[in-house]
CSV table of C-alpha atoms and ligand atoms in Angstrom, one decimal:
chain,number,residue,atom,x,y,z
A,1,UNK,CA,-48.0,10.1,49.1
A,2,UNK,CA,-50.6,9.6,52.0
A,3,UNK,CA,-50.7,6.6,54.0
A,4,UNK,CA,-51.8,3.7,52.4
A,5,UNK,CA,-54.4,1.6,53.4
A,6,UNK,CA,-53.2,-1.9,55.0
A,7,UNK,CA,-55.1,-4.8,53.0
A,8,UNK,CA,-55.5,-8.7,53.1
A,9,UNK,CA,-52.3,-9.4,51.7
A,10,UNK,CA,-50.1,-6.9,53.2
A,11,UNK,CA,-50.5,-8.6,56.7
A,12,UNK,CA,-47.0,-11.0,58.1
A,13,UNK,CA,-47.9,-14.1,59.4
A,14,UNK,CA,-46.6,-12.7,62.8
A,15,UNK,CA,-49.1,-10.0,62.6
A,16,UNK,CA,-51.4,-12.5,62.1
A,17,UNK,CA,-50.2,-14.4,65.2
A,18,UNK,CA,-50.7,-11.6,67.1
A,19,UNK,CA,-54.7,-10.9,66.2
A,20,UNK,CA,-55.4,-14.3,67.0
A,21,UNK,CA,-53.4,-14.3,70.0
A,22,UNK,CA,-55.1,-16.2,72.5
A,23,UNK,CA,-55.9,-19.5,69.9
A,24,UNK,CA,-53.7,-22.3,69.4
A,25,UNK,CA,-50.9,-22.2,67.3
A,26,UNK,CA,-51.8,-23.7,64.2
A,27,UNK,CA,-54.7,-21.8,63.7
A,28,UNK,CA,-52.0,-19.3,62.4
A,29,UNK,CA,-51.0,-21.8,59.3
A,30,UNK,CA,-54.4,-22.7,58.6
A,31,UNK,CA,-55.6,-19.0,57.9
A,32,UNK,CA,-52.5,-18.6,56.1
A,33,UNK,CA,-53.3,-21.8,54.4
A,34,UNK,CA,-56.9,-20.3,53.3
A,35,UNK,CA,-55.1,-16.9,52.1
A,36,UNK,CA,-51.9,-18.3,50.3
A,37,UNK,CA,-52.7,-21.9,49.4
A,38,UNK,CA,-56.0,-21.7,48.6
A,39,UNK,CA,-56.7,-18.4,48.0
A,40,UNK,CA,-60.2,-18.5,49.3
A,41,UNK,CA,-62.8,-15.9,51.0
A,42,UNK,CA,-62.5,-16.6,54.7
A,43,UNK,CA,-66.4,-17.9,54.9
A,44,UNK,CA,-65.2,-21.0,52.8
A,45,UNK,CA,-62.7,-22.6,55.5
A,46,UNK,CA,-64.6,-25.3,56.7
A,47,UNK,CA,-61.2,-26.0,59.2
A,48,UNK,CA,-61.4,-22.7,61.4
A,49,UNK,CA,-64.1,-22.0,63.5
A,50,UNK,CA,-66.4,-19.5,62.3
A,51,UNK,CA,-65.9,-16.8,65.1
A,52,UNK,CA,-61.9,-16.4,63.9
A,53,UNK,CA,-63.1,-16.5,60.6
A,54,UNK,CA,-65.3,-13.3,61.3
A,55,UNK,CA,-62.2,-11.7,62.9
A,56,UNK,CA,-60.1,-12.2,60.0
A,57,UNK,CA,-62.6,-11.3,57.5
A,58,UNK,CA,-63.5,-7.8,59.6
A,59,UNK,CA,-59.7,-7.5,60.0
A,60,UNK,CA,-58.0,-8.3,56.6
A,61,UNK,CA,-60.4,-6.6,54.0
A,62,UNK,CA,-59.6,-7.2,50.4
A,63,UNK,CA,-57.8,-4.5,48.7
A,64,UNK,CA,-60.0,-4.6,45.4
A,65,UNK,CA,-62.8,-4.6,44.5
A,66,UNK,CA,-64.1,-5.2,40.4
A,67,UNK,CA,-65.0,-2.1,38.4
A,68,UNK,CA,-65.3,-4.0,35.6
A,69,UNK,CA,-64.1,-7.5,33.9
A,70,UNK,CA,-63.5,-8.3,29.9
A,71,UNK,CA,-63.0,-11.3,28.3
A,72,UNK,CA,-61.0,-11.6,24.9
A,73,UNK,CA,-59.3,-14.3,22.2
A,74,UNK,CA,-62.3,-16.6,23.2
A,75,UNK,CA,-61.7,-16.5,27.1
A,76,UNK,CA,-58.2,-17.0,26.8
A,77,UNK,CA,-57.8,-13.5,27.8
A,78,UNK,CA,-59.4,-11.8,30.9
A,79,UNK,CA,-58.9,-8.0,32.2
A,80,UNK,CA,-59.9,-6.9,35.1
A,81,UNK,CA,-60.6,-3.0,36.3
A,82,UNK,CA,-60.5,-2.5,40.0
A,83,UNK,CA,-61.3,-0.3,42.7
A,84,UNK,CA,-58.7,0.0,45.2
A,85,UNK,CA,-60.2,1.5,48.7
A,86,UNK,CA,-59.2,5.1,48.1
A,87,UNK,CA,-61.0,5.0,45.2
A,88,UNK,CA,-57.5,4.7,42.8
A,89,UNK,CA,-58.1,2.7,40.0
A,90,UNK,CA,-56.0,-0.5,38.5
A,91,UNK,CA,-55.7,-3.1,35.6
A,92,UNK,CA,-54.9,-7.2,35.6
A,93,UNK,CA,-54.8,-9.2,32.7
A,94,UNK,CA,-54.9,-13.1,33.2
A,95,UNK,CA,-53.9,-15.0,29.7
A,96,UNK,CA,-54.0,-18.7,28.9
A,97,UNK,CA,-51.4,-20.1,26.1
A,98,UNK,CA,-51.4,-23.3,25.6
A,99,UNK,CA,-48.3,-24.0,27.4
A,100,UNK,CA,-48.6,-21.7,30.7
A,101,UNK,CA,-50.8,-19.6,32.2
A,102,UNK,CA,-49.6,-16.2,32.9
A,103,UNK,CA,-50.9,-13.2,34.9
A,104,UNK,CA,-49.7,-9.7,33.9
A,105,UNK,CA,-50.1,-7.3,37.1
A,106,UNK,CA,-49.5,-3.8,37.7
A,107,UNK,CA,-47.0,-2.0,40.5
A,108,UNK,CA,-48.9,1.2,40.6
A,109,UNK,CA,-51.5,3.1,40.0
A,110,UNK,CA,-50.6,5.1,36.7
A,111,UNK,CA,-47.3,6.0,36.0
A,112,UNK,CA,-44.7,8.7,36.6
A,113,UNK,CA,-42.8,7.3,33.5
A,114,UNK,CA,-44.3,9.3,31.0
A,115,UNK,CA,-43.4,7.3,27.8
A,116,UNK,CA,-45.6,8.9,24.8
A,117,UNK,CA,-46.9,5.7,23.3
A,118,UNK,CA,-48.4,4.0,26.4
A,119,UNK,CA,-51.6,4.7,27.5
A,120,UNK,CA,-50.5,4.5,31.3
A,121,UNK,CA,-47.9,7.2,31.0
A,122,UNK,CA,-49.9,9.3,28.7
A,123,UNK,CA,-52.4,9.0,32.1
A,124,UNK,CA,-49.6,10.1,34.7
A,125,UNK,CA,-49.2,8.9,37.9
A,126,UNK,CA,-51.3,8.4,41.0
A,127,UNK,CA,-49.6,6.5,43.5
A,128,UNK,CA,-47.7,3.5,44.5
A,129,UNK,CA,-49.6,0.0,44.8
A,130,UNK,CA,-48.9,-2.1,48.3
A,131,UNK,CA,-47.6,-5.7,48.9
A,132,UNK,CA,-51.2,-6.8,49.4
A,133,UNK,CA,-52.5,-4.9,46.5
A,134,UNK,CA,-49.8,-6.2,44.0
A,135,UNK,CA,-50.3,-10.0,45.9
A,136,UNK,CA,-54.0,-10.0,45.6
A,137,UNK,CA,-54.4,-9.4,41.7
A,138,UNK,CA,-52.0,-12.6,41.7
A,139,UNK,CA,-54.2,-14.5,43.9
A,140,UNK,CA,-57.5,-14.2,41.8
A,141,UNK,CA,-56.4,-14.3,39.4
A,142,UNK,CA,-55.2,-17.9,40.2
A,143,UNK,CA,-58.2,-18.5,41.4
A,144,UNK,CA,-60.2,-17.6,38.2
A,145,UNK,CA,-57.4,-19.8,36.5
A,146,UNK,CA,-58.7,-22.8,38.5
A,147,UNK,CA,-62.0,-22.1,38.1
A,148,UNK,CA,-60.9,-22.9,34.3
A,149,UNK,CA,-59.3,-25.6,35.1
A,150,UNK,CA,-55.9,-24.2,34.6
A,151,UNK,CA,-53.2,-23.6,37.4
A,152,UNK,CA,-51.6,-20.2,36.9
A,153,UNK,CA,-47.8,-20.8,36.2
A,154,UNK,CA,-46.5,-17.2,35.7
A,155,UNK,CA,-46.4,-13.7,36.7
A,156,UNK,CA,-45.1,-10.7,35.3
A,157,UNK,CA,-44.9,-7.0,36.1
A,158,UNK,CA,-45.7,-5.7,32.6
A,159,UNK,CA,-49.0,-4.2,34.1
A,160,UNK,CA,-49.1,-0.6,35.0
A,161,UNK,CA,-46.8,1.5,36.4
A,162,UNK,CA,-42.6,1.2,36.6
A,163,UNK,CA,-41.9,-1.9,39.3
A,164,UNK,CA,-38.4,-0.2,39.7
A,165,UNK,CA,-39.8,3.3,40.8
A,166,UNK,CA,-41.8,1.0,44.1
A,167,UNK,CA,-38.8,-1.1,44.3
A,168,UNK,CA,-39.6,-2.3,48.1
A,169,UNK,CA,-43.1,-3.3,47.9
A,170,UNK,CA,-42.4,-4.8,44.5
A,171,UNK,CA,-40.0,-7.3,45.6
A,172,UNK,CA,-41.8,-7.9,49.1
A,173,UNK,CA,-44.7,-8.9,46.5
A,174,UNK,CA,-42.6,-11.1,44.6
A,175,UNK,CA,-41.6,-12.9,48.1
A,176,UNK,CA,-44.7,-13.7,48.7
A,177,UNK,CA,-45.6,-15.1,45.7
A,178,UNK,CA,-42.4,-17.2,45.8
A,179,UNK,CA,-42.4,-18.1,49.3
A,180,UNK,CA,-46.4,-18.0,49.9
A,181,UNK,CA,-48.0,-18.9,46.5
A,182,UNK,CA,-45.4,-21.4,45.7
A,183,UNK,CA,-44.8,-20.2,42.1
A,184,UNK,CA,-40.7,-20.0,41.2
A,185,UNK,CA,-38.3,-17.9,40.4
A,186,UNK,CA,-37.9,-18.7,37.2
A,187,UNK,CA,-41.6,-17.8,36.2
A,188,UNK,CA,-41.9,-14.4,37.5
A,189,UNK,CA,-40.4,-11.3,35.4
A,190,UNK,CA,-40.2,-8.3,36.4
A,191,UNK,CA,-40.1,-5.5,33.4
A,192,UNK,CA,-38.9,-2.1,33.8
A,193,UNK,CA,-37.9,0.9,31.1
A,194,UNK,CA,-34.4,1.4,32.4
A,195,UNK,CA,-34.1,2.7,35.9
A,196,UNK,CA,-31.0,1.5,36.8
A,197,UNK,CA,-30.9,1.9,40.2
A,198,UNK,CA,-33.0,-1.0,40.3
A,199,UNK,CA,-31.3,-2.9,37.9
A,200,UNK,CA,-28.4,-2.6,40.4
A,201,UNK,CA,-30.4,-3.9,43.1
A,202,UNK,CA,-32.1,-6.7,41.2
A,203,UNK,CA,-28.6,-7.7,40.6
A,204,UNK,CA,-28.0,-8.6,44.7
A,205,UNK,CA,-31.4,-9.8,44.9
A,206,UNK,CA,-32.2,-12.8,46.5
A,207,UNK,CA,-34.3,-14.4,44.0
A,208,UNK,CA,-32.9,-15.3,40.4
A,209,UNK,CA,-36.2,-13.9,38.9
A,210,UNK,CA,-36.0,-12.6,35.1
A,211,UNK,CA,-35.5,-9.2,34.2
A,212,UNK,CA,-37.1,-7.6,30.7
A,213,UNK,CA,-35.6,-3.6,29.6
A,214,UNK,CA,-38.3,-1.8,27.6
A,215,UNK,CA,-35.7,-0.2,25.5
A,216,UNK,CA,-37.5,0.3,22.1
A,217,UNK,CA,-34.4,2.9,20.7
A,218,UNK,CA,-30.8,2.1,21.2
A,219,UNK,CA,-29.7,5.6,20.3
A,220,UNK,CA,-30.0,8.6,22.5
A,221,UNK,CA,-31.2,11.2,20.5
A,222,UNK,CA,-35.1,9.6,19.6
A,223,UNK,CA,-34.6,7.7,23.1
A,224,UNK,CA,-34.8,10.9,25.1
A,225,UNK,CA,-37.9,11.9,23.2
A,226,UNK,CA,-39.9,8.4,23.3
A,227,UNK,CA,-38.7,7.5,26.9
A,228,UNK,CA,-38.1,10.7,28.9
A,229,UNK,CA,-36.7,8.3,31.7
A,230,UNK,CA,-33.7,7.9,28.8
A,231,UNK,CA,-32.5,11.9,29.7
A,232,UNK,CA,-31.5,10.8,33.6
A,233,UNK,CA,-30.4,7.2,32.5
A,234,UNK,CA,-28.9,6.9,29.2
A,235,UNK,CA,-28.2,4.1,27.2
A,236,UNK,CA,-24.4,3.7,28.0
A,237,UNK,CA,-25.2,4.3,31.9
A,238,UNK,CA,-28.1,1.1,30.9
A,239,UNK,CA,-26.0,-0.6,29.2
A,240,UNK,CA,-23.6,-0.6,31.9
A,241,UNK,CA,-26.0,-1.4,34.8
A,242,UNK,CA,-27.0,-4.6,32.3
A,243,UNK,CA,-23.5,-5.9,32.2
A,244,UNK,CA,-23.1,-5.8,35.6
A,245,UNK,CA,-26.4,-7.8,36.1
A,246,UNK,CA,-25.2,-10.5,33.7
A,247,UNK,CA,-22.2,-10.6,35.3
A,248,UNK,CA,-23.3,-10.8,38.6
A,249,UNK,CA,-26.8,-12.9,37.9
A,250,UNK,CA,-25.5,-15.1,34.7
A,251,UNK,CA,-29.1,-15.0,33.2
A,252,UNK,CA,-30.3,-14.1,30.2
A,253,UNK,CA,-32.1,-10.2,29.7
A,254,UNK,CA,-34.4,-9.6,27.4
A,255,UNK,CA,-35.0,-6.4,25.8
A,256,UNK,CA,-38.6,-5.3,24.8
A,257,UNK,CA,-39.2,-3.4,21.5
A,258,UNK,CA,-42.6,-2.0,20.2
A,259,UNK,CA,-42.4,-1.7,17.1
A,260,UNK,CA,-43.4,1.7,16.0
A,261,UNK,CA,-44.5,2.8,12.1
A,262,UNK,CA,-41.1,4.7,11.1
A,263,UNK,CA,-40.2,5.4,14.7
A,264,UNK,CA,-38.3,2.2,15.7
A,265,UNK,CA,-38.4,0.1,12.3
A,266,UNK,CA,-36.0,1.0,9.7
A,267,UNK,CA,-32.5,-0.7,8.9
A,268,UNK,CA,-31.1,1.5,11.0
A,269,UNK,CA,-32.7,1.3,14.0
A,270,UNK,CA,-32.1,-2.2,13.5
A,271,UNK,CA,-28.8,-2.0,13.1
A,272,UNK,CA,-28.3,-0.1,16.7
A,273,UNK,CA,-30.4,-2.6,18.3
A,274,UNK,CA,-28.1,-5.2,17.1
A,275,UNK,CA,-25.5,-3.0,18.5
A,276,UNK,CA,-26.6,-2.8,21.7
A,277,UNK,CA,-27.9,-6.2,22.6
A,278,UNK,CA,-24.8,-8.1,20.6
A,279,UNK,CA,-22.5,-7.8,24.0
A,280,UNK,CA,-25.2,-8.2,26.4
A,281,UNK,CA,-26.4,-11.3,24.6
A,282,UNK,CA,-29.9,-9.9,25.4
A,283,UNK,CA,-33.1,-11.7,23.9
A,284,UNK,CA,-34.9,-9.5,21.8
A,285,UNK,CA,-38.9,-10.0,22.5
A,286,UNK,CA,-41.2,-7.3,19.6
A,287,UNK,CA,-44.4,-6.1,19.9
A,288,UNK,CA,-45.9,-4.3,17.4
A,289,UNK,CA,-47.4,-1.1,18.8
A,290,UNK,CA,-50.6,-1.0,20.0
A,291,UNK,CA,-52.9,1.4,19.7
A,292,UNK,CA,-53.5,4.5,22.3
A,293,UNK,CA,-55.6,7.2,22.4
A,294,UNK,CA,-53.1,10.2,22.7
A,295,UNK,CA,-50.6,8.8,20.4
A,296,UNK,CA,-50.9,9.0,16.2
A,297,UNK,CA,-48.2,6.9,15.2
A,298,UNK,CA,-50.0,3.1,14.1
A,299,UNK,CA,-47.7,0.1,14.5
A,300,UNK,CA,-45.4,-1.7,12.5
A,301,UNK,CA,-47.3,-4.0,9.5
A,302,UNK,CA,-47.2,-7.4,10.3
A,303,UNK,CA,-44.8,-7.7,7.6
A,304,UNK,CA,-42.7,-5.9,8.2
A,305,UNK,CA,-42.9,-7.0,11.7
A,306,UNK,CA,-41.8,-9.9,10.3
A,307,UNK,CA,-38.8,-8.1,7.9
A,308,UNK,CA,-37.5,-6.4,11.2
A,309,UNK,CA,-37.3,-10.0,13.1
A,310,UNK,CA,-35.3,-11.6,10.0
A,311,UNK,CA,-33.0,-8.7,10.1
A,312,UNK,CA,-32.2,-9.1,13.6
A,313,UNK,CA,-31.7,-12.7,13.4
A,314,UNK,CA,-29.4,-12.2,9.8
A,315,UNK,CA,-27.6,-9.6,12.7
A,316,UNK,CA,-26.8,-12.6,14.9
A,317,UNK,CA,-29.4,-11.4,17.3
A,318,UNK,CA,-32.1,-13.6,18.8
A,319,UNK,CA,-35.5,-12.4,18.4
A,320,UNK,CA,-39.4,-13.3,19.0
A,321,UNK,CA,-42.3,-11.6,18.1
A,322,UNK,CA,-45.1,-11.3,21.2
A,323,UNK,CA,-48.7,-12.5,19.7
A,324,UNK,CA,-50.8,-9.3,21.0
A,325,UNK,CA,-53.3,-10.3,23.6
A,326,UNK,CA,-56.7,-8.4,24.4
A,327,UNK,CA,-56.3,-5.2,22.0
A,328,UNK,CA,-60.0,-5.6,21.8
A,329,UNK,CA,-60.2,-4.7,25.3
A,330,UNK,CA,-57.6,-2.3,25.8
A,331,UNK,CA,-55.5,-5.3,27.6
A,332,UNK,CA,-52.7,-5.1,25.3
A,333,UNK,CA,-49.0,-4.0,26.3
A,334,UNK,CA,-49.3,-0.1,26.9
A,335,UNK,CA,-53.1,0.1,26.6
A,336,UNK,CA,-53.8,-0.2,30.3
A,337,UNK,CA,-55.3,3.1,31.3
A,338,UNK,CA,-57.6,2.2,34.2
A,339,UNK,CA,-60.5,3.2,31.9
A,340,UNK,CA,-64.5,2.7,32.0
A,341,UNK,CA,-66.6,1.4,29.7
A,342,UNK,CA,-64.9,-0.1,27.0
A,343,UNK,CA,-65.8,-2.3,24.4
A,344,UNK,CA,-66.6,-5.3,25.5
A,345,UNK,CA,-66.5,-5.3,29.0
A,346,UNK,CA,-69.3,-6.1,31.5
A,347,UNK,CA,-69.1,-2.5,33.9
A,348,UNK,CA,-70.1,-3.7,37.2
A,349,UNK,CA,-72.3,-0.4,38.9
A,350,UNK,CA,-71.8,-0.4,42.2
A,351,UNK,CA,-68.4,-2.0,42.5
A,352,UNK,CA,-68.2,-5.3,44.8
A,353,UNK,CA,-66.3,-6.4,47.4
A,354,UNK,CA,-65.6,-10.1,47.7
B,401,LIG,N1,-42.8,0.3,33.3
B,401,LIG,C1,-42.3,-1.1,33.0
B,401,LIG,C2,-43.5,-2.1,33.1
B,401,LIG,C3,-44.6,-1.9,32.1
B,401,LIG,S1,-44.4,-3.2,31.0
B,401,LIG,C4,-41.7,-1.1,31.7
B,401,LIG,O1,-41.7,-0.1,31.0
B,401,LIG,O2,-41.1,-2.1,31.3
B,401,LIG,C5,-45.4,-2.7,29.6
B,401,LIG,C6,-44.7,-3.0,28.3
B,401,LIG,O3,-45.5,-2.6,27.2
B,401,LIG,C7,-43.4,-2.2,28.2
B,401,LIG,O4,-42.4,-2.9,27.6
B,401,LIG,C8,-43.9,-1.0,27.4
B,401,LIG,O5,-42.8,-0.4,26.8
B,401,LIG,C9,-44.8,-1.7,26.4
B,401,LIG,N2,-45.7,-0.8,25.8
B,401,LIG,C10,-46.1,0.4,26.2
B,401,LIG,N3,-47.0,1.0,25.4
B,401,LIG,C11,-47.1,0.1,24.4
B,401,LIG,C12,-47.9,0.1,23.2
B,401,LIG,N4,-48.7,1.1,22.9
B,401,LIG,N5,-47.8,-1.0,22.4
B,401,LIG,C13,-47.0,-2.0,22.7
B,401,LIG,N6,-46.2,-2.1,23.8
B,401,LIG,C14,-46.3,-1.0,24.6
């Protein structure tokens, strides 16, 4: 990977210190005040003096810019394409429920992951995203929240790319949105399709965030096929690495299932599921599939969506079924492909910087 560019939000406050060495101290906690607190473009703090505000501005450019914005579900759902500085393209998606406000970001650019029925790992992988460039996606998108008179409440990295495979960065992003952008623990999840190492590390971690498993097969066999990642990480070695999580962590996992037409739906399959989440006491969440270019098979009806929940539950399992957010505008789970011109979003030409 070549170097990657520094942004806003991959600056430490001592770094900081030291480009405005030579002011007085608190000058320091007001620009971090401006980037973290309020989240706002350096021009807009009225409390610093305009020539440190140039120098920050000149010295912390912002890491995206917007390719291209859709709204959905009557506003209550906003994607957003942008343009990271070496031209490497990524997706947000900011939804309001009535209960929470929740941004979905991504931990890459593509990704190496490869599973056939999402649109990012149909795409393959480009490269890693940064601390800033993971933090700033969080940051406006807070900001838009407040514009709508919401206060964003949760994060999860459910965007695109496998938060597991850019462990480091991923969890230096989740510091700062815990220590930085105040949000807790407790609200941020981070989702990943099984690599265990990270599971292990997640485990020692010092922040009790939630963990979600895309697992979507509990046998071996179709695993390998539909998640390739399955072949170096099996389901035992998983199921292992969750154990010791729980054990270590006492919280709850949560397993993720899209729910596939005849891939993932039958009795059977629920049966294994059952299987396989009964020790762990996992959570089950489904989504029925959603639709990507390079992959035939539709999604499960809605009623037997519906069937497949009531068998888990009959099973002693505890399952919800995820309302699907944005399909309309390729924001759904898996349809995130960093892609121009879809229906019902407002292309920007020349993309903008802030
Ligand atoms: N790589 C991580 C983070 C991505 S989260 C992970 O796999 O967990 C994105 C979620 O959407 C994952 O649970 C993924 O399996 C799921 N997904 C992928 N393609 C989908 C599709 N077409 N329909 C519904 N869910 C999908």
């Amino acid at each position: 990977m070549s170097a990657l560019v520094r942004s806003r939000y991959d600056w430490t406050r001592e770094e900081l210190a030291e480009l405005l060495d030579g002011q007085p101290r608190y000058r320091v906690d007001q620009v971090w005040e401006g980037l973290y607190e309020h989240g706002t473009e350096p021009e807009t703090w009225s409390n610093v003096p305009k020539a440190v505000r140039a120098r920050v501005a000149e010295h912390l450019q912002p890491a995206l810019a917007t390719a291209a914005e859709s709204v959905s579900d009557d506003g209550e759902t906003v994607k957003w394409l942008w343009t990271l500085a070496d031209g490497h393209q990524v997706e947000t998606v900011l939804m309001h429920y009535p209960d929470r406000t929740t941004v979905c970001v991504s931990s890459q650019a593509g990704c190496a992951m490869a599973c056939s029925f999402c649109a990012t790992g149909q795409a393959g992988f480009d490269r890693h995203l940064t601390t800033g460039e993971i933090v700033e996606q969080v940051v406006l998108a807070r900001r838009r929240s407040a514009e709508a008179g919401k206060r964003l409440s949760n994060v999860v990295f459910m965007g695109m790319g496998e938060p597991f495979a850019n462990y480091d960065r991923t969890w230096e992003a989740v510091h700062r949105i815990h220590d930085d952008l105040g949000l807790g623990a407790r609200h941020l999840t981070v989702s990943t399709v099984g690599v265990v190492p990270g599971i292990r590390r997640l485990a020692q971690a010092d922040l009790p965030v939630n963990l979600a498993v895309s697992l979507h097969l509990a046998n071996d066999a179709e695993r390998d096929v539909l998640v390739p990642i399955n072949k170096r990480y099996p389901l035992d070695v998983l199921a292992e690495a969750c154990a010791d999580y729980i054990d270590a962590t006492h919280r709850r996992l949560s397993f993720e299932w899209a729910l596939i037409d005849g891939v993932n739906d039958t009795e059977r399959h629920a049966r294994e599921l059952a299987d396989y989440a009964r020790p762990l006491r996992a959570h089950v969440n489904l989504i029925p599939l959603n639709p990507t270019p390079g992959y035939a098979v539709r999604g499960t009806p809605p009623d037997r969506v519906r069937a497949f929940a009531d068998r888990l539950d009959d099973l002693g399992i505890n399952a919800t079924i995820r309302r699907t957010r944005g399909t309309d505008i390729d924001a759904a789970c898996g349809q995130l492909r960093a892609s121009h011109g879809e229906p019902g979003s407002t292309p920007v030409a020349t993309p903008t910087r802030r």
